[in-house]
C-alpha cells in the first residue's frame, strides 16, 4: 500500500496510511514521516497494535529516546508500571489498577490537562512525542493540539517584535503549583529546578517561527512576575483559539506523533475515570537548549 498523508481537521494535523508500525521502517519511510512532521506537526496513525518494543523501535528512527526520569517526580522506581524510556500517562498503577483518587501520581498527571509542550521543563526540551493508545475507554478524553506556528503568524506586528527575544523560566513546579499541587519532598523539588527557554523558536527544517509556550512557564527574564504571568496567560489564550486546535478522538491502537517544537497539547477531563486508560509515550529528545542556561 502506498504511503499517504491526508489532512484531518486544521491544516497541521494529518493522518498517515500505508505504514505498518510493527515492522522496521526503510529509509524512504523514515524520510516520508519526517517530512510529514515538518509540514504538518501532528500525525495520526490508526490501527497500529504495537508492543512497547515496537514502539521503541519505531521511535528510534527519529532521534535519541529521552528518559522519562524526572518527568513525573512522584513516580519512583518501585511504583513504575513501564520501563524508564517510556512515559506513563495512563491512569494505572503498577498493579494495572486505576489510581486511587488521592494517589500523588494521579494528581501530578492532572497537569497534563494544562496546555503544555513535552519536556519544556528540561534544558533540552523534547523534539517529538509518540503516544500509543493501548486501551481507551469508550467515551474517553480527547487530546487537543494547538499549532504554535499559526498562532505566531497571527500575532500583530508589534507583538511579534515584543516576543522576539524574550526568555521564559519553565518548571514543573509552576504547572503543578497552578493546580495547587505543591506537596513535594525536598528530593522531588531538587528535580524541578527551573530552566530557561526562548519564547520564539525557529524550526530547523521549515524555518517557520513558533511560540514556545507551556503551563510550565512562570516568569520572563527581567520582567515583574505578575506582568509576565498575565502576558503568558494571554498568549496561551491567543494560541489555543479554536482555529489553531485539532482535537484527537482516540480509538484503541491509535498512535499520535507530534512535534513539541511547533505545538502545545493537553488532555481533557472525562467522566468515568474508573475505566482503564492505558496510553504510553515515547519521547524523542531535542537537539539542544533553546537558549543559554544560567551557570
Ligand atoms: C503526553 C500527554 C496526553 C494524553 O503524553 O505527553 O500530555 O492524552 N498526554 O494523555
Ligand atoms: Mn504531554
mmCIF file of C-alpha atoms and ligand atoms in Angstrom:
data_model
loop_
_atom_site.group_PDB
_atom_site.id
_atom_site.type_symbol
_atom_site.label_atom_id
_atom_site.label_comp_id
_atom_site.label_asym_id
_atom_site.label_seq_id
_atom_site.Cartn_x
_atom_site.Cartn_y
_atom_site.Cartn_z
ATOM 1 C CA UNK A 1 0.000 0.000 0.000
ATOM 2 C CA UNK A 2 1.345 3.410 -0.968
ATOM 3 C CA UNK A 3 2.211 5.856 1.801
ATOM 4 C CA UNK A 4 -0.079 8.835 2.057
ATOM 5 C CA UNK A 5 -0.966 11.706 4.390
ATOM 6 C CA UNK A 6 -4.424 13.293 4.417
ATOM 7 C CA UNK A 7 -5.255 16.409 6.332
ATOM 8 C CA UNK A 8 -7.661 15.848 9.234
ATOM 9 C CA UNK A 9 -9.113 18.918 10.911
ATOM 10 C CA UNK A 10 -6.987 22.095 10.758
ATOM 11 C CA UNK A 11 -4.042 22.231 8.378
ATOM 12 C CA UNK A 12 -1.443 20.989 10.852
ATOM 13 C CA UNK A 13 -2.890 17.523 11.553
ATOM 14 C CA UNK A 14 -2.554 14.670 9.079
ATOM 15 C CA UNK A 15 -3.475 11.006 9.015
ATOM 16 C CA UNK A 16 -0.853 8.649 7.666
ATOM 17 C CA UNK A 17 -1.760 5.484 5.807
ATOM 18 C CA UNK A 18 0.364 2.792 4.204
ATOM 19 C CA UNK A 19 2.870 2.272 7.036
ATOM 20 C CA UNK A 20 2.812 -0.676 9.450
ATOM 21 C CA UNK A 21 4.476 0.405 12.696
ATOM 22 C CA UNK A 22 5.048 -3.202 13.760
ATOM 23 C CA UNK A 23 7.667 -3.604 11.040
ATOM 24 C CA UNK A 24 11.069 -1.948 10.739
ATOM 25 C CA UNK A 25 10.879 1.157 8.539
ATOM 26 C CA UNK A 26 13.053 1.552 5.481
ATOM 27 C CA UNK A 27 14.900 4.813 4.795
ATOM 28 C CA UNK A 28 12.206 6.043 2.411
ATOM 29 C CA UNK A 29 9.513 5.599 5.025
ATOM 30 C CA UNK A 30 11.536 7.439 7.676
ATOM 31 C CA UNK A 31 12.097 10.371 5.320
ATOM 32 C CA UNK A 32 8.396 10.378 4.444
ATOM 33 C CA UNK A 33 7.321 10.545 8.107
ATOM 34 C CA UNK A 34 9.883 13.223 8.978
ATOM 35 C CA UNK A 35 8.864 15.373 6.021
ATOM 36 C CA UNK A 36 5.244 14.906 7.091
ATOM 37 C CA UNK A 37 6.111 16.031 10.617
ATOM 38 C CA UNK A 38 7.890 19.127 9.322
ATOM 39 C CA UNK A 39 4.908 20.053 7.193
ATOM 40 C CA UNK A 40 2.024 19.114 9.496
ATOM 41 C CA UNK A 41 3.384 18.868 13.112
ATOM 42 C CA UNK A 42 0.781 16.280 14.234
ATOM 43 C CA UNK A 43 0.469 12.891 12.522
ATOM 44 C CA UNK A 44 -2.100 10.222 13.321
ATOM 45 C CA UNK A 45 -1.530 6.525 12.610
ATOM 46 C CA UNK A 46 -4.647 4.375 13.005
ATOM 47 C CA UNK A 47 -4.936 0.637 13.721
ATOM 48 C CA UNK A 48 -1.396 0.101 14.962
ATOM 49 C CA UNK A 49 -1.460 -2.683 17.566
ATOM 50 C CA UNK A 50 2.152 -2.367 18.708
ATOM 51 C CA UNK A 51 4.157 -3.669 21.650
ATOM 52 C CA UNK A 52 6.430 -1.480 23.781
ATOM 53 C CA UNK A 53 9.437 -2.884 21.904
ATOM 54 C CA UNK A 54 7.872 -1.989 18.543
ATOM 55 C CA UNK A 55 7.011 1.497 19.747
ATOM 56 C CA UNK A 56 10.598 1.999 20.889
ATOM 57 C CA UNK A 57 11.963 0.675 17.606
ATOM 58 C CA UNK A 58 9.710 2.943 15.559
ATOM 59 C CA UNK A 59 10.628 5.931 17.770
ATOM 60 C CA UNK A 60 14.334 5.186 17.372
ATOM 61 C CA UNK A 61 14.118 6.230 13.736
ATOM 62 C CA UNK A 62 13.674 9.872 14.712
ATOM 63 C CA UNK A 63 16.474 10.517 17.188
ATOM 64 C CA UNK A 64 17.542 9.727 20.696
ATOM 65 C CA UNK A 65 14.834 8.457 23.035
ATOM 66 C CA UNK A 66 14.530 10.643 26.110
ATOM 67 C CA UNK A 67 14.458 9.018 29.527
ATOM 68 C CA UNK A 68 11.208 9.779 31.330
ATOM 69 C CA UNK A 69 13.125 10.188 34.594
ATOM 70 C CA UNK A 70 12.165 13.424 36.320
ATOM 71 C CA UNK A 71 9.102 13.844 34.101
ATOM 72 C CA UNK A 72 6.906 12.759 36.983
ATOM 73 C CA UNK A 73 8.831 13.076 40.256
ATOM 74 C CA UNK A 74 6.052 11.258 42.154
ATOM 75 C CA UNK A 75 6.719 8.164 40.075
ATOM 76 C CA UNK A 76 9.574 6.210 41.687
ATOM 77 C CA UNK A 77 11.466 3.102 40.604
ATOM 78 C CA UNK A 78 9.381 0.865 42.859
ATOM 79 C CA UNK A 79 5.991 2.158 41.680
ATOM 80 C CA UNK A 80 6.573 2.448 37.948
ATOM 81 C CA UNK A 81 4.479 0.423 35.548
ATOM 82 C CA UNK A 82 6.600 0.950 32.435
ATOM 83 C CA UNK A 83 10.303 0.962 31.630
ATOM 84 C CA UNK A 84 12.047 4.298 32.130
ATOM 85 C CA UNK A 85 12.322 5.097 28.412
ATOM 86 C CA UNK A 86 8.522 5.224 28.245
ATOM 87 C CA UNK A 87 6.427 7.919 29.900
ATOM 88 C CA UNK A 88 3.357 6.509 31.602
ATOM 89 C CA UNK A 89 0.460 8.899 31.062
ATOM 90 C CA UNK A 90 -2.157 6.252 31.825
ATOM 91 C CA UNK A 91 -4.387 6.317 34.897
ATOM 92 C CA UNK A 92 -2.957 2.996 36.117
ATOM 93 C CA UNK A 93 -0.669 1.945 38.955
ATOM 94 C CA UNK A 94 1.973 -0.802 38.881
ATOM 95 C CA UNK A 95 -0.747 -3.391 39.591
ATOM 96 C CA UNK A 96 -2.649 -2.230 36.481
ATOM 97 C CA UNK A 97 -5.387 -0.781 38.668
ATOM 98 C CA UNK A 98 -6.879 2.675 38.223
ATOM 99 C CA UNK A 99 -5.212 5.144 40.599
ATOM 100 C CA UNK A 100 -6.920 5.956 43.873
ATOM 101 C CA UNK A 101 -8.285 9.477 43.853
ATOM 102 C CA UNK A 102 -5.586 10.854 46.170
ATOM 103 C CA UNK A 103 -2.679 8.973 44.594
ATOM 104 C CA UNK A 104 0.065 11.577 44.069
ATOM 105 C CA UNK A 105 0.911 10.144 40.668
ATOM 106 C CA UNK A 106 -2.655 10.807 39.571
ATOM 107 C CA UNK A 107 -2.619 14.309 40.990
ATOM 108 C CA UNK A 108 0.669 15.035 39.271
ATOM 109 C CA UNK A 109 -0.646 13.726 35.944
ATOM 110 C CA UNK A 110 -3.594 16.112 36.161
ATOM 111 C CA UNK A 111 -1.033 18.669 34.990
ATOM 112 C CA UNK A 112 -1.379 17.100 31.515
ATOM 113 C CA UNK A 113 -4.769 18.791 31.355
ATOM 114 C CA UNK A 114 -2.990 22.149 31.179
ATOM 115 C CA UNK A 115 -1.655 23.237 27.790
ATOM 116 C CA UNK A 116 1.983 22.243 27.524
ATOM 117 C CA UNK A 117 4.835 21.137 25.326
ATOM 118 C CA UNK A 118 6.599 17.960 26.486
ATOM 119 C CA UNK A 119 9.788 18.379 28.474
ATOM 120 C CA UNK A 120 9.757 22.176 28.213
ATOM 121 C CA UNK A 121 10.877 21.900 31.857
ATOM 122 C CA UNK A 122 14.155 20.292 30.706
ATOM 123 C CA UNK A 123 17.070 22.387 29.482
ATOM 124 C CA UNK A 124 16.849 20.415 26.244
ATOM 125 C CA UNK A 125 13.141 20.133 25.537
ATOM 126 C CA UNK A 126 11.596 17.325 23.501
ATOM 127 C CA UNK A 127 11.533 17.076 19.728
ATOM 128 C CA UNK A 128 8.769 14.543 19.048
ATOM 129 C CA UNK A 129 6.345 12.671 21.272
ATOM 130 C CA UNK A 130 4.693 9.424 20.193
ATOM 131 C CA UNK A 131 1.631 8.385 22.144
ATOM 132 C CA UNK A 132 0.200 4.917 21.662
ATOM 133 C CA UNK A 133 -3.316 4.121 22.886
ATOM 134 C CA UNK A 134 -3.266 0.527 24.108
ATOM 135 C CA UNK A 135 -6.603 0.753 25.843
ATOM 136 C CA UNK A 136 -9.027 3.666 25.892
ATOM 137 C CA UNK A 137 -12.476 3.989 27.427
ATOM 138 C CA UNK A 138 -15.389 4.328 25.035
ATOM 139 C CA UNK A 139 -16.067 7.939 25.919
ATOM 140 C CA UNK A 140 -12.548 8.713 26.995
ATOM 141 C CA UNK A 141 -10.974 12.151 26.782
ATOM 142 C CA UNK A 142 -9.754 13.829 23.632
ATOM 143 C CA UNK A 143 -6.234 15.134 23.414
ATOM 144 C CA UNK A 144 -6.086 18.596 21.889
ATOM 145 C CA UNK A 145 -3.216 20.058 19.909
ATOM 146 C CA UNK A 146 -2.563 23.706 19.117
ATOM 147 C CA UNK A 147 -0.483 24.912 16.178
ATOM 148 C CA UNK A 148 2.053 27.343 17.591
ATOM 149 C CA UNK A 149 3.277 28.391 14.145
ATOM 150 C CA UNK A 150 -0.187 29.539 13.098
ATOM 151 C CA UNK A 151 -0.540 31.229 16.491
ATOM 152 C CA UNK A 152 2.748 33.055 15.950
ATOM 153 C CA UNK A 153 1.820 34.052 12.386
ATOM 154 C CA UNK A 154 -1.470 35.523 13.629
ATOM 155 C CA UNK A 155 0.214 37.892 16.109
ATOM 156 C CA UNK A 156 0.133 41.550 15.213
ATOM 157 C CA UNK A 157 3.430 43.034 14.055
ATOM 158 C CA UNK A 158 4.157 44.915 17.275
ATOM 159 C CA UNK A 159 3.534 41.739 19.276
ATOM 160 C CA UNK A 160 5.952 39.759 17.107
ATOM 161 C CA UNK A 161 8.573 42.371 17.987
ATOM 162 C CA UNK A 162 7.632 42.254 21.659
ATOM 163 C CA UNK A 163 8.042 38.463 21.980
ATOM 164 C CA UNK A 164 11.061 38.067 19.683
ATOM 165 C CA UNK A 165 13.858 37.950 22.255
ATOM 166 C CA UNK A 166 12.006 37.031 25.439
ATOM 167 C CA UNK A 167 13.328 34.232 27.638
ATOM 168 C CA UNK A 168 10.989 32.358 29.997
ATOM 169 C CA UNK A 169 11.600 30.256 33.066
ATOM 170 C CA UNK A 170 9.890 26.860 32.917
ATOM 171 C CA UNK A 171 9.407 24.432 35.784
ATOM 172 C CA UNK A 172 7.102 21.568 36.721
ATOM 173 C CA UNK A 173 6.701 23.464 39.976
ATOM 174 C CA UNK A 174 4.841 26.169 38.147
ATOM 175 C CA UNK A 175 2.378 23.982 36.236
ATOM 176 C CA UNK A 176 1.655 21.836 39.294
ATOM 177 C CA UNK A 177 1.554 24.872 41.545
ATOM 178 C CA UNK A 178 -1.128 26.327 39.254
ATOM 179 C CA UNK A 179 -3.290 23.365 40.312
ATOM 180 C CA UNK A 180 -2.439 23.831 43.982
ATOM 181 C CA UNK A 181 -0.305 20.690 43.984
ATOM 182 C CA UNK A 182 2.688 21.849 45.986
ATOM 183 C CA UNK A 183 3.176 18.931 48.332
ATOM 184 C CA UNK A 184 6.671 17.845 47.212
ATOM 185 C CA UNK A 185 9.570 16.403 49.193
ATOM 186 C CA UNK A 186 12.923 18.186 49.109
ATOM 187 C CA UNK A 187 14.233 15.394 46.953
ATOM 188 C CA UNK A 188 11.405 15.892 44.448
ATOM 189 C CA UNK A 189 11.873 19.653 44.478
ATOM 190 C CA UNK A 190 15.519 19.127 43.631
ATOM 191 C CA UNK A 191 14.447 17.613 40.272
ATOM 192 C CA UNK A 192 12.166 20.546 39.398
ATOM 193 C CA UNK A 193 14.626 23.425 39.167
ATOM 194 C CA UNK A 194 13.588 25.984 36.549
ATOM 195 C CA UNK A 195 15.220 26.078 33.118
ATOM 196 C CA UNK A 196 15.321 28.856 30.542
ATOM 197 C CA UNK A 197 13.523 28.675 27.194
ATOM 198 C CA UNK A 198 13.300 31.090 24.297
ATOM 199 C CA UNK A 199 9.708 32.206 23.740
ATOM 200 C CA UNK A 200 10.104 32.263 19.964
ATOM 201 C CA UNK A 201 11.681 29.345 18.156
ATOM 202 C CA UNK A 202 12.531 28.804 14.522
ATOM 203 C CA UNK A 203 12.003 25.294 13.218
ATOM 204 C CA UNK A 204 15.271 23.836 11.886
ATOM 205 C CA UNK A 205 13.683 22.273 8.790
ATOM 206 C CA UNK A 206 10.826 24.517 7.661
ATOM 207 C CA UNK A 207 12.266 27.748 9.193
ATOM 208 C CA UNK A 208 8.833 28.744 10.477
ATOM 209 C CA UNK A 209 8.689 30.636 13.751
ATOM 210 C CA UNK A 210 6.512 29.430 16.591
ATOM 211 C CA UNK A 211 5.574 30.460 20.113
ATOM 212 C CA UNK A 212 7.218 28.154 22.616
ATOM 213 C CA UNK A 213 4.676 28.223 25.409
ATOM 214 C CA UNK A 214 3.688 25.803 28.158
ATOM 215 C CA UNK A 215 1.971 25.958 31.523
ATOM 216 C CA UNK A 216 5.423 25.318 32.982
ATOM 217 C CA UNK A 217 6.388 28.904 32.088
ATOM 218 C CA UNK A 218 6.117 31.020 35.227
ATOM 219 C CA UNK A 219 8.243 34.072 34.525
ATOM 220 C CA UNK A 220 10.025 36.102 31.884
ATOM 221 C CA UNK A 221 13.610 37.215 32.473
ATOM 222 C CA UNK A 222 13.818 40.852 33.663
ATOM 223 C CA UNK A 223 10.029 41.231 33.893
ATOM 224 C CA UNK A 224 7.908 41.677 37.020
ATOM 225 C CA UNK A 225 6.375 38.273 37.795
ATOM 226 C CA UNK A 226 2.758 39.468 37.724
ATOM 227 C CA UNK A 227 3.214 41.108 34.342
ATOM 228 C CA UNK A 228 4.946 38.022 32.937
ATOM 229 C CA UNK A 229 2.180 35.725 34.169
ATOM 230 C CA UNK A 230 -0.673 37.700 32.679
ATOM 231 C CA UNK A 231 1.286 38.162 29.439
ATOM 232 C CA UNK A 232 1.914 34.410 29.161
ATOM 233 C CA UNK A 233 -1.673 33.631 30.083
ATOM 234 C CA UNK A 234 -2.928 35.960 27.333
ATOM 235 C CA UNK A 235 -0.541 34.399 24.829
ATOM 236 C CA UNK A 236 -1.736 30.872 25.686
ATOM 237 C CA UNK A 237 -5.314 32.055 25.321
ATOM 238 C CA UNK A 238 -4.477 33.512 21.915
ATOM 239 C CA UNK A 239 -2.595 30.405 20.785
ATOM 240 C CA UNK A 240 -5.351 27.974 21.712
ATOM 241 C CA UNK A 241 -8.271 29.590 19.907
ATOM 242 C CA UNK A 242 -10.398 27.031 18.047
ATOM 243 C CA UNK A 243 -8.930 27.860 14.646
ATOM 244 C CA UNK A 244 -5.494 26.704 15.862
ATOM 245 C CA UNK A 245 -6.691 23.491 17.557
ATOM 246 C CA UNK A 246 -7.067 19.872 16.466
ATOM 247 C CA UNK A 247 -8.933 17.597 18.906
ATOM 248 C CA UNK A 248 -7.958 13.963 18.613
ATOM 249 C CA UNK A 249 -10.642 11.478 19.490
ATOM 250 C CA UNK A 250 -8.860 8.284 20.470
ATOM 251 C CA UNK A 251 -9.536 4.773 19.259
ATOM 252 C CA UNK A 252 -7.625 1.797 20.581
ATOM 253 C CA UNK A 253 -4.324 1.284 18.694
ATOM 254 C CA UNK A 254 -4.047 4.858 17.514
ATOM 255 C CA UNK A 255 -0.576 6.303 17.637
ATOM 256 C CA UNK A 256 -0.309 10.080 17.517
ATOM 257 C CA UNK A 257 3.047 11.700 16.901
ATOM 258 C CA UNK A 258 3.590 15.424 17.436
ATOM 259 C CA UNK A 259 6.367 17.953 17.160
ATOM 260 C CA UNK A 260 6.755 19.688 20.539
ATOM 261 C CA UNK A 261 8.752 22.466 18.920
ATOM 262 C CA UNK A 262 5.713 23.631 16.945
ATOM 263 C CA UNK A 263 2.705 22.574 19.029
ATOM 264 C CA UNK A 264 1.217 22.507 22.510
ATOM 265 C CA UNK A 265 -1.240 19.893 23.728
ATOM 266 C CA UNK A 266 -3.469 18.955 26.623
ATOM 267 C CA UNK A 267 -5.716 16.034 27.519
ATOM 268 C CA UNK A 268 -9.264 16.773 28.585
ATOM 269 C CA UNK A 269 -11.065 15.513 31.674
ATOM 270 C CA UNK A 270 -13.614 12.751 31.275
ATOM 271 C CA UNK A 271 -16.488 11.072 33.016
ATOM 272 C CA UNK A 272 -15.947 7.511 34.052
ATOM 273 C CA UNK A 273 -12.436 7.868 35.375
ATOM 274 C CA UNK A 274 -12.778 4.416 36.958
ATOM 275 C CA UNK A 275 -12.183 2.967 33.478
ATOM 276 C CA UNK A 276 -8.698 1.969 32.355
ATOM 277 C CA UNK A 277 -6.948 4.398 30.047
ATOM 278 C CA UNK A 278 -3.635 2.910 29.009
ATOM 279 C CA UNK A 279 -1.632 5.347 26.898
ATOM 280 C CA UNK A 280 2.142 5.125 26.617
ATOM 281 C CA UNK A 281 4.514 7.752 25.339
ATOM 282 C CA UNK A 282 7.960 7.606 23.862
ATOM 283 C CA UNK A 283 9.734 10.932 23.547
ATOM 284 C CA UNK A 284 12.497 11.997 21.181
ATOM 285 C CA UNK A 285 15.000 14.371 22.752
ATOM 286 C CA UNK A 286 15.623 17.737 21.134
ATOM 287 C CA UNK A 287 18.979 18.751 19.646
ATOM 288 C CA UNK A 288 19.877 21.125 22.458
ATOM 289 C CA UNK A 289 18.720 24.032 24.634
ATOM 290 C CA UNK A 290 16.677 26.842 23.072
ATOM 291 C CA UNK A 291 18.764 29.437 24.897
ATOM 292 C CA UNK A 292 21.762 29.684 27.204
ATOM 293 C CA UNK A 293 21.121 28.326 30.693
ATOM 294 C CA UNK A 294 22.168 30.002 33.914
ATOM 295 C CA UNK A 295 25.597 28.928 35.101
HETATM 296 C C1 LIG B 1 1.521 13.286 26.898
HETATM 297 C C2 LIG B 1 0.306 13.907 27.422
HETATM 298 C C3 LIG B 1 -1.917 13.365 26.782
HETATM 299 C C4 LIG B 1 -2.888 12.246 26.973
HETATM 300 O O1 LIG B 1 1.523 12.077 26.618
HETATM 301 O O2 LIG B 1 2.528 13.991 26.737
HETATM 302 O O3 LIG B 1 0.293 15.069 27.706
HETATM 303 O O4 LIG B 1 -3.692 12.057 26.058
HETATM 304 N N1 LIG B 1 -0.762 13.114 27.488
HETATM 305 O O5 LIG B 1 -2.847 11.573 27.993
HETATM 306 MN MN1 LIG B 2 2.312 15.926 27.292
#
